[in-house]
Amino acid sequence: MATAAAGLGGLEALAARFRTCPVTGLKVDAAAETLIKVNAVAAVVFLAIGGLLGLLVALTRWQGVHLLGPDAFYLVLTAHGINVLLLWIIFFEVAVLYFASAVILNSRLAAPQMAWVAFVLMVSGALTVNWAVLQGDSSVMFTSYVPMQASPLFYLGLILFAVGALIACFVFFGTLVVAKEEKTYEGSIPLVTFGALTAAIIAVFTIASGAIILIPTLLWSLGYIRHIDSVLYKLVWWGMGHSSQQINVSAHVAVWYLIGALVLGAKPISEKVSRLAFFFYILFLQIASAHHMLVEPGLSAEWKVFNTSYAMYLAVLGSMIHGMTVPGAIEAAQRKRGFTNGIFEWLRKAPWDNPAFAGMFLSLVLFGFLGGISGVVLGAEQLNIMMHNTLYVPGHFHATVVAGTTLAFMAVTYLVLPLIFRREVMFPTLAKWQPYLFGIGAGGISLFMMGAGTLGVSRRHWDITFSDAALGFDYPGAAFLMLGLNGLFAILATVGGALYVVITVASVLFGERVGPEGPKTPISAAPAAVTAEAVGKYGSAGTLHLPGTYVLITVFFVAFVLYYFVNWKYLSELWPMG
Amino acid sequence: MAVQPPEARLWWNEPVARGELVWVAVAFLWGVVMFVMMIWWHLEGRQNLSTEVYRIDPEVFRSRVEAFVEQHKVGEEGTTGIPIARVPPGGDAYMLGRLWEWWPVLELEKGKTYRLHLSSLDWQHGFSLQPVNMNIQVHPGIEHVLTITPTEAGVFSVVCNEFCGVGHHQMTGRIRVVEPGKGG
């Protein structure tokens, strides 16, 4: 400490004020706590806006309702993508980064002033891009493919937001350095922090890709650059667009481990394997740009096969590993807590009425079965011919980003409220139902959009009856049914999402303050004594007999293999082409 | 717990449980199978995307398509005024995408193989052949030559499935596939 006290860092260390968390015993830096709060609040605001816009989209695509006109539809669809896929998720991720560094490592946050600069930049960028879209001349969709052009403010807003996010990543890296220097923890960083580090490293790559393509595009929209190559734009843009989804995966897997740890005292069954799985993400996820270019002219088949498979599916291997180690850690912890009967007592008697746990487990299952399998099928080079730009694509990524990431972030909010905001969760009965409503809604949206996509329905399309088109076409009746069901499940998801916003906002503003003895509703599903015992020994206390997890992953694997080959069968029935 | 540093200082030396190792091995091998599947389909499968691609000025492509239509026009599609071009079996067929139509209507024979030239005159478009459900991205300035073989007769639609502005949902086209020798 004597050496660290020299210079600016030392002054900040003196200024940092800590409190001790009554539940976890962690030291919480006041500056970190405030920054976690403001970023989480901004996230929830943009979720509320973007989520409602999503409902309008679903109600328009439900042909029987067909709510919006074409101009409004394309505007709302653009705004929906930006507000939820970008703003909600990245604001929340910044909160996760600060939590996983300063709070979990017992450290002060490095350079809180820079974290505030980051926040202000992100908010200004968010407002600018939304303003540009609302003007009506930037309905270019989230992807803004050239040569279609948005107003300069659209690109400027995205750049401001990205710069802010980049600064936030460096505050996170700085905090890791500070914690190491000031020896706030022993040994290696915890797994959750490791996962957050993975997310932050991928974020730097992602934002660099964004800068490389968005800055020239801004200059092009201002008239300083004459031409931007449309294939090159996509290649680099998706270096941002797809990699940013890998930030989400890393962040929400870290959140799964976090919730398992806090609620059940779960430990990773093997630190080595879980960390290796995260490391695969860093090495291979970035090349996923190819997933969006499989039916693009001008790229070789070799390039497509290597890149779309993340170099022989090594990043998929990472996710399949987490798909076993997360439920495995939970099973081990539950068995340690005494739920040892049969194969599934640990799962049956899991704390399903705890919204943090329920949301986390639903997120795990929906992400794996719906999002994971569909993503790999969609990313197989030739299978993509049957799916590219159909509703199958949004079906897939609503399973990953909504049922996966968003639901995981909602779940962890039920821990953040008492631990960071120090407020009791209001409306506990509604909170119990919230993850189920949202999870089932999001799962339905994903499934029925994938169904419509399998029937050929185009994404980002206002009118599948083609009533104004010179040459008409009729999609099969089942496609209309799928879009109707999609609308119904979107309503369900909206109810779940609205409950989340209401519960969160009400708890933050009016919730009963958590006293020094900790929250009334216990965070942990087990009595404290047992929790302490459960974390006693490395490897979840030697209970590595995990029959339930083996059954679950076997079911998953069989579903995966069958669905994969069924799609090749469908492909073989298409018109031959080469 | 996952929120605490690993208990064993040398956590990378801890043994891995057998069940976990088995799953890692199974997942890895499955990845290899899926990787090989794509390569194998290039060798044995009949649905692969052509990599025959040329840079082309959109104006040049437009004049080629117009010359093609002039040479092969056999009528107009209903009352729309859109020309129908009957492509000689085994010949070159052209279709352009622009705001907001696929042009012209093509007439092909079932079971014959054609070279289909696709490009866009303005923005990106999506060539989505329905109800077959084959989807190909189309860029301005790039001519993509696909070899296709219709396997069934009937009227097929081309829907644009890349967002291209406010008339996107009106952008359609048509391919008519007739029995051999029954062109119309």
PDB file of N, CA and C in Angstrom, chain A residues 183 417 440:
ATOM      1  N   LYS A 183      -3.291  -5.905  -4.014  1.00  0.00           N
ATOM      2  CA  LYS A 183      -3.474  -7.231  -3.396  1.00  0.00           C
ATOM      3  C   LYS A 183      -4.806  -7.363  -2.660  1.00  0.00           C
ATOM      4  N   LEU A 417     -30.470  -5.766  -6.962  1.00  0.00           N
ATOM      5  CA  LEU A 417     -31.349  -4.860  -6.197  1.00  0.00           C
ATOM      6  C   LEU A 417     -31.011  -4.884  -4.707  1.00  0.00           C
ATOM      7  N   ILE A 440     -40.933 -17.789 -21.321  1.00  0.00           N
ATOM      8  CA  ILE A 440     -41.818 -18.525 -22.229  1.00  0.00           C
ATOM      9  C   ILE A 440     -42.176 -17.641 -23.422  1.00  0.00           C
TER      10      ILE A 440
END
